[in-house]
Amino acid sequence: MERTQAYRDQTTSLFVENIPKRMEWKGLWHLFARHGDVIDSFIAGRLSRGGKRFGFVRFTLRNDALRAMERLNGFSVYGFRLSIKLAHPKKGKKFGEEIKSMKVQNSVREAGESSAGGGMKGRKVIGHVESEDLWKLKKCLVGVTKMVCSVQNIALRLQQWGLGDIKIQRLGGKMFLLTIEDEDLFIMLEDLEWSYLKEIFDEVKCWSESLKPTRATWLEVSGIPLHCWNGTTLKRVAELWGSFEAFGENLQHNLDCEKVTILISTNQFKHIDEVVELEVGSLKYEIKVVEHGFKDSTSDPLSVKKNPHPHEINAGAKLGSQSEESSETTFPGESPTVTLLKMKR
């Protein structure tokens, strides 16, 4: 019993500061184990007051700890000079308990970050640029339409203007990449200040590395009460994530009274799947908003124009008088101050 107590009295911990990012707890253990019997090593998940990585190493014998401190204080590891001193636990807490408490706090924090960011927070990839691809892209144009439309209908309108040789691809949302391989055609359009293209696109500009992509997506909204089921409410739902583009299926709830779809453009790339609080006067409702994505129609542009799919919008098409009227429709009892508040999932 006395020997065990004497053993515990001999255990000594060192505080190690300025630990390099490349070193983990095992590396710290092996480094100090060359100078004595190491019981435990630990690197904190936060920085010290001086903004440096720090950790602790616990030795069985005090003499071993003192010897390691003397030999390794100022020792350079991966270009980082270690700073070592005797560690003093907080008042009323044994040092082993303090390290255990810090480990638990770190694991809880890391678990929270993982669940909030899908386990992706903190990951980073360095992009590689091919000079040949970059040179080709810098010869491309970017056309921006007034509303979300299909690639097929843009291609049809280019053909009608005699510009069928231009390759068209969606960059995202209302932005399209225009590739003009014929240099004479490119020069002619440039001399005309892209006037032909501006008959189709609201804006035409040269592609650049600083271009920020957007995307279009359909949202399915369910749980809206009938007395505030209208275009105004849906547009306010859309504005939580981006810009309203168009209504989809069941705006007039002629299919059912459960769900309705709306098209939005957004610069957010996180999948949308949330519960939203809908406030109407003194009443509050929870509605579900789920992203369904957006795909260009693969059918013939002419057939799409005659009989559009509820989840496809044609180039140049505008909301008709019926849609415009329905977007401003009000229902008896609707509050003029409908507000939406996002809730945590």
mmCIF file of C-alpha atoms in Angstrom:
data_model
loop_
_atom_site.group_PDB
_atom_site.id
_atom_site.type_symbol
_atom_site.label_atom_id
_atom_site.label_comp_id
_atom_site.label_asym_id
_atom_site.label_seq_id
_atom_site.Cartn_x
_atom_site.Cartn_y
_atom_site.Cartn_z
ATOM 1 C CA MET A 1 0.000 0.000 0.000
ATOM 2 C CA GLU A 2 2.771 2.395 1.019
ATOM 3 C CA ARG A 3 4.788 1.361 -2.057
ATOM 4 C CA THR A 4 1.794 2.135 -4.317
ATOM 5 C CA GLN A 5 1.365 5.564 -2.740
ATOM 6 C CA ALA A 6 5.084 6.233 -3.125
ATOM 7 C CA TYR A 7 4.817 5.230 -6.808
ATOM 8 C CA ARG A 8 1.973 7.681 -7.334
ATOM 9 C CA ASP A 9 3.936 10.441 -5.640
ATOM 10 C CA GLN A 10 6.788 9.836 -8.095
ATOM 11 C CA THR A 11 4.685 10.289 -11.265
ATOM 12 C CA THR A 12 5.504 13.640 -12.864
ATOM 13 C CA SER A 13 4.021 15.390 -15.888
ATOM 14 C CA LEU A 14 5.616 17.817 -18.303
ATOM 15 C CA PHE A 15 3.926 20.624 -20.205
ATOM 16 C CA VAL A 16 5.132 20.693 -23.831
ATOM 17 C CA GLU A 17 4.447 23.753 -26.019
ATOM 18 C CA ASN A 18 5.079 24.610 -29.702
ATOM 19 C CA ILE A 19 4.374 21.076 -30.939
ATOM 20 C CA PRO A 20 4.496 20.874 -34.781
ATOM 21 C CA LYS A 21 1.289 20.066 -36.660
ATOM 22 C CA ARG A 22 2.879 16.958 -38.158
ATOM 23 C CA MET A 23 3.381 15.380 -34.735
ATOM 24 C CA GLU A 24 0.648 13.335 -33.066
ATOM 25 C CA TRP A 25 0.468 11.906 -29.541
ATOM 26 C CA LYS A 26 2.316 8.715 -30.545
ATOM 27 C CA GLY A 27 5.229 10.727 -31.895
ATOM 28 C CA LEU A 28 5.304 12.750 -28.683
ATOM 29 C CA TRP A 29 5.308 9.515 -26.677
ATOM 30 C CA HIS A 30 8.217 7.974 -28.613
ATOM 31 C CA LEU A 31 10.273 11.162 -28.433
ATOM 32 C CA PHE A 32 10.080 11.366 -24.621
ATOM 33 C CA ALA A 33 10.192 7.583 -24.057
ATOM 34 C CA ARG A 34 13.880 7.666 -25.027
ATOM 35 C CA HIS A 35 14.566 9.399 -21.724
ATOM 36 C CA GLY A 36 12.411 7.421 -19.280
ATOM 37 C CA ASP A 37 9.276 5.380 -18.661
ATOM 38 C CA VAL A 38 6.326 7.312 -20.153
ATOM 39 C CA ILE A 39 2.838 6.513 -18.815
ATOM 40 C CA ASP A 40 0.796 8.760 -21.057
ATOM 41 C CA SER A 41 1.052 11.497 -23.665
ATOM 42 C CA PHE A 42 -1.628 13.863 -24.875
ATOM 43 C CA ILE A 43 -1.932 16.758 -27.352
ATOM 44 C CA ALA A 44 -4.727 19.254 -26.721
ATOM 45 C CA GLY A 45 -7.277 20.028 -29.412
ATOM 46 C CA ARG A 46 -6.955 23.763 -28.866
ATOM 47 C CA LEU A 47 -4.073 26.235 -28.885
ATOM 48 C CA SER A 48 -2.297 27.681 -25.873
ATOM 49 C CA ARG A 49 -2.606 31.319 -24.819
ATOM 50 C CA GLY A 50 0.403 31.981 -27.001
ATOM 51 C CA GLY A 51 -1.368 30.490 -30.019
ATOM 52 C CA LYS A 52 0.731 27.311 -30.145
ATOM 53 C CA ARG A 53 -0.055 23.586 -30.042
ATOM 54 C CA PHE A 54 0.586 22.084 -26.637
ATOM 55 C CA GLY A 55 0.338 18.808 -24.791
ATOM 56 C CA PHE A 56 1.441 16.784 -21.782
ATOM 57 C CA VAL A 57 3.750 13.829 -21.149
ATOM 58 C CA ARG A 58 3.545 11.866 -17.884
ATOM 59 C CA PHE A 59 6.498 9.887 -16.507
ATOM 60 C CA THR A 60 6.594 7.111 -13.917
ATOM 61 C CA LEU A 61 9.561 8.678 -12.105
ATOM 62 C CA ARG A 62 10.246 12.311 -11.380
ATOM 63 C CA ASN A 63 13.951 11.929 -12.201
ATOM 64 C CA ASP A 64 13.087 10.674 -15.690
ATOM 65 C CA ALA A 65 10.804 13.666 -16.270
ATOM 66 C CA LEU A 66 13.495 16.112 -15.110
ATOM 67 C CA ARG A 67 16.086 14.426 -17.325
ATOM 68 C CA ALA A 68 13.772 14.580 -20.375
ATOM 69 C CA MET A 69 12.995 18.251 -19.690
ATOM 70 C CA GLU A 70 16.697 19.093 -19.472
ATOM 71 C CA ARG A 71 17.539 17.279 -22.714
ATOM 72 C CA LEU A 72 14.532 18.192 -24.850
ATOM 73 C CA ASN A 73 13.763 21.782 -23.814
ATOM 74 C CA GLY A 74 14.670 23.830 -26.894
ATOM 75 C CA PHE A 75 14.957 20.683 -29.030
ATOM 76 C CA SER A 76 13.917 21.332 -32.671
ATOM 77 C CA VAL A 77 11.319 19.012 -34.248
ATOM 78 C CA TYR A 78 10.234 19.648 -37.874
ATOM 79 C CA GLY A 79 11.527 23.182 -37.491
ATOM 80 C CA PHE A 80 9.585 23.828 -34.249
ATOM 81 C CA ARG A 81 11.610 24.439 -31.065
ATOM 82 C CA LEU A 82 9.920 22.702 -28.124
ATOM 83 C CA SER A 83 9.317 24.549 -24.879
ATOM 84 C CA ILE A 84 9.087 22.229 -21.850
ATOM 85 C CA LYS A 85 8.387 22.809 -18.181
ATOM 86 C CA LEU A 86 6.903 20.988 -15.206
ATOM 87 C CA ALA A 87 3.125 20.816 -15.408
ATOM 88 C CA HIS A 88 0.991 21.891 -12.479
ATOM 89 C CA PRO A 89 -2.577 20.592 -12.382
ATOM 90 C CA LYS A 90 -5.450 22.869 -11.507
ATOM 91 C CA LYS A 91 -6.224 23.221 -7.835
ATOM 92 C CA GLY A 92 -8.288 20.340 -6.467
ATOM 93 C CA LYS A 93 -7.752 18.096 -9.500
ATOM 94 C CA LYS A 94 -5.146 15.397 -10.037
ATOM 95 C CA PHE A 95 -3.198 15.672 -13.248
ATOM 96 C CA GLY A 96 -4.394 12.362 -14.711
ATOM 97 C CA GLU A 97 -7.987 13.434 -14.130
ATOM 98 C CA GLU A 98 -7.310 16.776 -15.828
ATOM 99 C CA ILE A 99 -5.919 15.108 -18.958
ATOM 100 C CA LYS A 100 -8.877 12.709 -19.042
ATOM 101 C CA SER A 101 -11.283 15.651 -18.761
ATOM 102 C CA MET A 102 -9.568 17.441 -21.664
ATOM 103 C CA LYS A 103 -9.742 14.304 -23.825
ATOM 104 C CA VAL A 104 -13.478 13.977 -23.199
ATOM 105 C CA GLN A 105 -14.051 17.647 -24.066
ATOM 106 C CA ASN A 106 -12.101 17.253 -27.306
ATOM 107 C CA SER A 107 -13.982 14.111 -28.348
ATOM 108 C CA VAL A 108 -17.343 15.797 -27.681
ATOM 109 C CA ARG A 109 -16.332 18.858 -29.691
ATOM 110 C CA GLU A 110 -15.031 16.757 -32.596
ATOM 111 C CA ALA A 111 -18.236 14.708 -32.624
ATOM 112 C CA GLY A 112 -20.277 17.919 -32.760
ATOM 113 C CA GLU A 113 -18.224 19.254 -35.659
ATOM 114 C CA SER A 114 -18.557 15.944 -37.490
ATOM 115 C CA SER A 115 -22.350 15.873 -37.199
ATOM 116 C CA ALA A 116 -22.724 19.538 -38.121
ATOM 117 C CA GLY A 117 -20.479 19.381 -41.166
ATOM 118 C CA GLY A 118 -21.095 15.824 -42.273
ATOM 119 C CA GLY A 119 -17.606 14.813 -41.157
ATOM 120 C CA MET A 120 -16.092 17.133 -43.777
ATOM 121 C CA LYS A 121 -15.167 20.173 -41.688
ATOM 122 C CA GLY A 122 -11.496 20.999 -41.826
ATOM 123 C CA ARG A 123 -10.749 18.935 -44.948
ATOM 124 C CA LYS A 124 -9.007 20.744 -47.763
ATOM 125 C CA VAL A 125 -7.836 19.836 -51.244
ATOM 126 C CA ILE A 126 -5.309 21.797 -53.271
ATOM 127 C CA GLY A 127 -6.601 22.135 -56.828
ATOM 128 C CA HIS A 128 -4.416 21.389 -59.846
ATOM 129 C CA VAL A 129 -4.645 23.596 -62.954
ATOM 130 C CA GLU A 130 -3.771 22.304 -66.418
ATOM 131 C CA SER A 131 -2.332 25.214 -68.417
ATOM 132 C CA GLU A 132 -3.829 23.867 -71.663
ATOM 133 C CA ASP A 133 -7.340 23.687 -70.164
ATOM 134 C CA LEU A 134 -6.982 27.150 -68.623
ATOM 135 C CA TRP A 135 -5.927 28.610 -71.983
ATOM 136 C CA LYS A 136 -9.006 27.093 -73.668
ATOM 137 C CA LEU A 137 -11.378 28.336 -70.947
ATOM 138 C CA LYS A 138 -10.083 31.881 -71.227
ATOM 139 C CA LYS A 139 -11.297 31.852 -74.841
ATOM 140 C CA CYS A 140 -14.844 30.975 -73.723
ATOM 141 C CA LEU A 141 -17.764 33.228 -72.882
ATOM 142 C CA VAL A 142 -20.322 33.087 -70.093
ATOM 143 C CA GLY A 143 -23.943 33.901 -70.871
ATOM 144 C CA VAL A 144 -26.412 34.682 -68.086
ATOM 145 C CA THR A 145 -30.154 34.360 -68.733
ATOM 146 C CA LYS A 146 -32.915 36.254 -66.960
ATOM 147 C CA MET A 147 -34.413 33.034 -65.666
ATOM 148 C CA VAL A 148 -33.505 29.357 -65.384
ATOM 149 C CA CYS A 149 -33.982 27.581 -68.719
ATOM 150 C CA SER A 150 -32.891 24.409 -70.496
ATOM 151 C CA VAL A 151 -29.725 23.989 -72.558
ATOM 152 C CA GLN A 152 -31.789 22.576 -75.435
ATOM 153 C CA ASN A 153 -33.841 25.724 -75.771
ATOM 154 C CA ILE A 154 -30.760 27.940 -75.629
ATOM 155 C CA ALA A 155 -29.247 25.810 -78.409
ATOM 156 C CA LEU A 156 -32.443 26.172 -80.459
ATOM 157 C CA ARG A 157 -32.383 29.949 -80.212
ATOM 158 C CA LEU A 158 -28.692 30.031 -81.181
ATOM 159 C CA GLN A 159 -29.577 28.017 -84.298
ATOM 160 C CA GLN A 160 -32.347 30.479 -85.146
ATOM 161 C CA TRP A 161 -29.751 33.283 -85.092
ATOM 162 C CA GLY A 162 -27.374 31.280 -87.300
ATOM 163 C CA LEU A 163 -25.034 30.570 -84.382
ATOM 164 C CA GLY A 164 -25.517 26.816 -84.208
ATOM 165 C CA ASP A 165 -21.752 26.199 -84.217
ATOM 166 C CA ILE A 166 -21.473 27.615 -80.695
ATOM 167 C CA LYS A 167 -21.214 24.867 -78.066
ATOM 168 C CA ILE A 168 -23.454 25.511 -75.055
ATOM 169 C CA GLN A 169 -23.072 23.943 -71.570
ATOM 170 C CA ARG A 170 -24.682 24.829 -68.274
ATOM 171 C CA LEU A 171 -22.256 26.192 -65.712
ATOM 172 C CA GLY A 172 -24.967 26.221 -63.073
ATOM 173 C CA GLY A 173 -28.248 27.978 -62.443
ATOM 174 C CA LYS A 174 -28.729 30.727 -65.059
ATOM 175 C CA MET A 175 -25.100 30.675 -66.234
ATOM 176 C CA PHE A 176 -23.994 28.951 -69.458
ATOM 177 C CA LEU A 177 -20.531 28.320 -70.921
ATOM 178 C CA LEU A 178 -20.241 29.308 -74.606
ATOM 179 C CA THR A 179 -17.386 27.756 -76.596
ATOM 180 C CA ILE A 180 -16.696 29.381 -79.996
ATOM 181 C CA GLU A 181 -14.058 27.375 -81.847
ATOM 182 C CA ASP A 182 -14.337 29.440 -85.056
ATOM 183 C CA GLU A 183 -11.965 32.366 -84.451
ATOM 184 C CA ASP A 184 -13.503 34.475 -87.262
ATOM 185 C CA LEU A 185 -16.935 34.076 -85.685
ATOM 186 C CA PHE A 186 -15.531 35.002 -82.260
ATOM 187 C CA ILE A 187 -13.899 38.171 -83.649
ATOM 188 C CA MET A 188 -17.079 39.165 -85.496
ATOM 189 C CA LEU A 189 -19.255 38.758 -82.369
ATOM 190 C CA GLU A 190 -16.712 40.649 -80.278
ATOM 191 C CA ASP A 191 -16.652 43.541 -82.775
ATOM 192 C CA LEU A 192 -20.434 43.678 -82.538
ATOM 193 C CA GLU A 193 -20.107 43.764 -78.720
ATOM 194 C CA TRP A 194 -21.927 40.399 -78.489
ATOM 195 C CA SER A 195 -25.156 42.054 -79.695
ATOM 196 C CA TYR A 196 -26.503 38.811 -81.250
ATOM 197 C CA LEU A 197 -25.854 36.898 -78.058
ATOM 198 C CA LYS A 198 -27.483 39.627 -75.970
ATOM 199 C CA GLU A 199 -30.724 38.893 -77.801
ATOM 200 C CA ILE A 200 -30.669 35.574 -75.933
ATOM 201 C CA PHE A 201 -28.683 36.317 -72.780
ATOM 202 C CA ASP A 202 -29.210 39.086 -70.286
ATOM 203 C CA GLU A 203 -25.434 39.359 -69.789
ATOM 204 C CA VAL A 204 -22.412 38.147 -71.763
ATOM 205 C CA LYS A 205 -18.851 38.201 -70.359
ATOM 206 C CA CYS A 206 -15.529 36.435 -70.734
ATOM 207 C CA TRP A 207 -14.842 33.440 -68.500
ATOM 208 C CA SER A 208 -12.379 34.011 -65.644
ATOM 209 C CA GLU A 209 -10.962 32.035 -62.717
ATOM 210 C CA SER A 210 -12.814 34.274 -60.252
ATOM 211 C CA LEU A 211 -16.210 33.211 -61.603
ATOM 212 C CA LYS A 212 -18.431 32.009 -58.754
ATOM 213 C CA PRO A 213 -20.838 29.233 -59.802
ATOM 214 C CA THR A 214 -24.502 29.071 -58.879
ATOM 215 C CA ARG A 215 -27.022 26.300 -59.280
ATOM 216 C CA ALA A 216 -30.722 25.778 -59.853
ATOM 217 C CA THR A 217 -32.778 23.286 -57.914
ATOM 218 C CA TRP A 218 -36.381 22.327 -57.272
ATOM 219 C CA LEU A 219 -37.722 22.455 -53.735
ATOM 220 C CA GLU A 220 -40.648 20.359 -52.584
ATOM 221 C CA VAL A 221 -42.548 22.112 -49.813
ATOM 222 C CA SER A 222 -45.042 20.200 -47.702
ATOM 223 C CA GLY A 223 -47.210 21.120 -44.740
ATOM 224 C CA ILE A 224 -48.346 24.600 -45.822
ATOM 225 C CA PRO A 225 -51.810 25.365 -44.400
ATOM 226 C CA LEU A 226 -54.425 26.179 -47.043
ATOM 227 C CA HIS A 227 -55.190 29.705 -45.822
ATOM 228 C CA CYS A 228 -51.645 30.848 -46.716
ATOM 229 C CA TRP A 229 -50.969 28.499 -49.648
ATOM 230 C CA ASN A 230 -50.109 31.046 -52.352
ATOM 231 C CA GLY A 231 -47.305 32.485 -54.457
ATOM 232 C CA THR A 232 -46.323 35.128 -51.937
ATOM 233 C CA THR A 233 -45.674 32.555 -49.225
ATOM 234 C CA LEU A 234 -43.733 30.293 -51.583
ATOM 235 C CA LYS A 235 -41.538 33.148 -52.789
ATOM 236 C CA ARG A 236 -40.638 33.892 -49.179
ATOM 237 C CA VAL A 237 -39.717 30.222 -48.723
ATOM 238 C CA ALA A 238 -37.463 30.455 -51.790
ATOM 239 C CA GLU A 239 -35.695 33.543 -50.431
ATOM 240 C CA LEU A 240 -34.394 31.551 -47.461
ATOM 241 C CA TRP A 241 -31.895 29.867 -49.788
ATOM 242 C CA GLY A 242 -31.692 31.999 -52.929
ATOM 243 C CA SER A 243 -33.811 33.639 -55.613
ATOM 244 C CA PHE A 244 -37.273 32.567 -56.716
ATOM 245 C CA GLU A 245 -37.406 31.413 -60.348
ATOM 246 C CA ALA A 246 -40.718 29.678 -61.062
ATOM 247 C CA PHE A 247 -43.579 27.666 -59.662
ATOM 248 C CA GLY A 248 -43.811 23.965 -60.377
ATOM 249 C CA GLU A 249 -46.500 21.432 -59.694
ATOM 250 C CA ASN A 250 -49.640 21.981 -57.653
ATOM 251 C CA LEU A 251 -49.504 25.742 -57.051
ATOM 252 C CA GLN A 252 -53.335 25.794 -57.012
ATOM 253 C CA HIS A 253 -53.385 22.542 -54.928
ATOM 254 C CA ASN A 254 -55.440 20.896 -57.694
ATOM 255 C CA LEU A 255 -53.473 17.639 -57.248
ATOM 256 C CA ASP A 256 -53.484 17.412 -53.461
ATOM 257 C CA CYS A 257 -53.231 19.602 -50.387
ATOM 258 C CA GLU A 258 -49.913 18.206 -49.180
ATOM 259 C CA LYS A 259 -47.016 19.518 -51.273
ATOM 260 C CA VAL A 260 -46.002 22.020 -53.923
ATOM 261 C CA THR A 261 -42.780 22.609 -55.865
ATOM 262 C CA ILE A 262 -40.820 25.797 -56.562
ATOM 263 C CA LEU A 263 -37.675 26.436 -58.592
ATOM 264 C CA ILE A 264 -34.881 28.536 -57.091
ATOM 265 C CA SER A 265 -31.357 29.616 -58.034
ATOM 266 C CA THR A 266 -28.814 29.642 -55.238
ATOM 267 C CA ASN A 267 -25.081 29.915 -54.533
ATOM 268 C CA GLN A 268 -25.385 27.445 -51.645
ATOM 269 C CA PHE A 269 -24.141 23.938 -52.468
ATOM 270 C CA LYS A 270 -25.237 22.155 -49.311
ATOM 271 C CA HIS A 271 -28.194 19.804 -49.866
ATOM 272 C CA ILE A 272 -31.404 21.426 -48.640
ATOM 273 C CA ASP A 273 -33.444 19.287 -46.269
ATOM 274 C CA GLU A 274 -34.880 21.325 -43.420
ATOM 275 C CA VAL A 275 -37.893 21.984 -41.262
ATOM 276 C CA VAL A 276 -38.980 25.622 -41.414
ATOM 277 C CA GLU A 277 -41.244 27.543 -39.075
ATOM 278 C CA LEU A 278 -44.054 29.332 -40.893
ATOM 279 C CA GLU A 279 -45.549 32.170 -38.868
ATOM 280 C CA VAL A 280 -48.996 33.481 -39.805
ATOM 281 C CA GLY A 281 -50.230 36.083 -37.349
ATOM 282 C CA SER A 282 -50.280 34.427 -33.927
ATOM 283 C CA LEU A 283 -50.170 30.893 -35.356
ATOM 284 C CA LYS A 284 -47.041 28.895 -36.175
ATOM 285 C CA TYR A 285 -46.682 25.861 -38.419
ATOM 286 C CA GLU A 286 -43.794 23.561 -39.234
ATOM 287 C CA ILE A 287 -43.274 22.911 -42.934
ATOM 288 C CA LYS A 288 -40.819 20.518 -44.600
ATOM 289 C CA VAL A 289 -38.551 21.687 -47.443
ATOM 290 C CA VAL A 290 -36.612 19.050 -49.424
ATOM 291 C CA GLU A 291 -34.379 19.615 -52.449
ATOM 292 C CA HIS A 292 -35.166 17.540 -55.549
ATOM 293 C CA GLY A 293 -32.431 18.821 -57.884
ATOM 294 C CA PHE A 294 -32.629 20.128 -61.448
ATOM 295 C CA LYS A 295 -31.874 18.374 -64.753
ATOM 296 C CA ASP A 296 -32.023 19.666 -68.306
ATOM 297 C CA SER A 297 -34.755 18.141 -70.430
ATOM 298 C CA THR A 298 -33.495 15.425 -72.769
ATOM 299 C CA SER A 299 -36.521 15.663 -75.078
ATOM 300 C CA ASP A 300 -36.785 17.716 -78.263
ATOM 301 C CA PRO A 301 -36.954 21.475 -77.522
ATOM 302 C CA LEU A 302 -40.025 21.929 -79.709
ATOM 303 C CA SER A 303 -41.976 19.209 -77.950
ATOM 304 C CA VAL A 304 -40.899 20.610 -74.590
ATOM 305 C CA LYS A 305 -42.143 24.030 -75.622
ATOM 306 C CA LYS A 306 -45.548 22.663 -76.636
ATOM 307 C CA ASN A 307 -45.995 20.472 -73.584
ATOM 308 C CA PRO A 308 -43.512 21.544 -70.870
ATOM 309 C CA HIS A 309 -42.660 19.194 -68.060
ATOM 310 C CA PRO A 310 -43.641 20.712 -64.703
ATOM 311 C CA HIS A 311 -39.985 20.550 -63.654
ATOM 312 C CA GLU A 312 -38.526 22.183 -66.796
ATOM 313 C CA ILE A 313 -38.595 25.846 -67.845
ATOM 314 C CA ASN A 314 -38.136 26.856 -71.509
ATOM 315 C CA ALA A 315 -35.679 29.504 -72.684
ATOM 316 C CA GLY A 316 -37.183 32.959 -72.920
ATOM 317 C CA ALA A 317 -40.422 31.802 -71.302
ATOM 318 C CA LYS A 318 -41.909 34.134 -68.756
ATOM 319 C CA LEU A 319 -44.519 33.535 -66.119
ATOM 320 C CA GLY A 320 -47.844 33.931 -67.910
ATOM 321 C CA SER A 321 -50.696 36.066 -66.716
ATOM 322 C CA GLN A 322 -52.194 33.078 -64.954
ATOM 323 C CA SER A 323 -48.968 32.433 -63.012
ATOM 324 C CA GLU A 324 -48.521 36.099 -62.206
ATOM 325 C CA GLU A 325 -52.060 36.348 -60.918
ATOM 326 C CA SER A 326 -51.728 33.191 -58.868
ATOM 327 C CA SER A 327 -48.475 34.426 -57.356
ATOM 328 C CA GLU A 328 -50.309 37.338 -55.817
ATOM 329 C CA THR A 329 -53.437 35.415 -54.827
ATOM 330 C CA THR A 330 -54.546 35.893 -51.255
ATOM 331 C CA PHE A 331 -56.858 33.776 -49.214
ATOM 332 C CA PRO A 332 -59.384 34.796 -46.584
ATOM 333 C CA GLY A 333 -57.761 35.144 -43.190
ATOM 334 C CA GLU A 334 -54.223 35.430 -44.502
ATOM 335 C CA SER A 335 -52.009 37.678 -42.428
ATOM 336 C CA PRO A 336 -50.312 40.468 -44.423
ATOM 337 C CA THR A 337 -47.141 39.949 -42.376
ATOM 338 C CA VAL A 338 -46.261 36.334 -43.061
ATOM 339 C CA THR A 339 -42.713 35.626 -41.932
ATOM 340 C CA LEU A 340 -40.487 32.573 -42.159
ATOM 341 C CA LEU A 341 -37.874 31.538 -39.635
ATOM 342 C CA LYS A 342 -35.360 28.752 -40.321
ATOM 343 C CA MET A 343 -35.147 26.087 -37.620
ATOM 344 C CA LYS A 344 -32.312 23.753 -36.778
ATOM 345 C CA ARG A 345 -32.696 20.249 -38.104
#
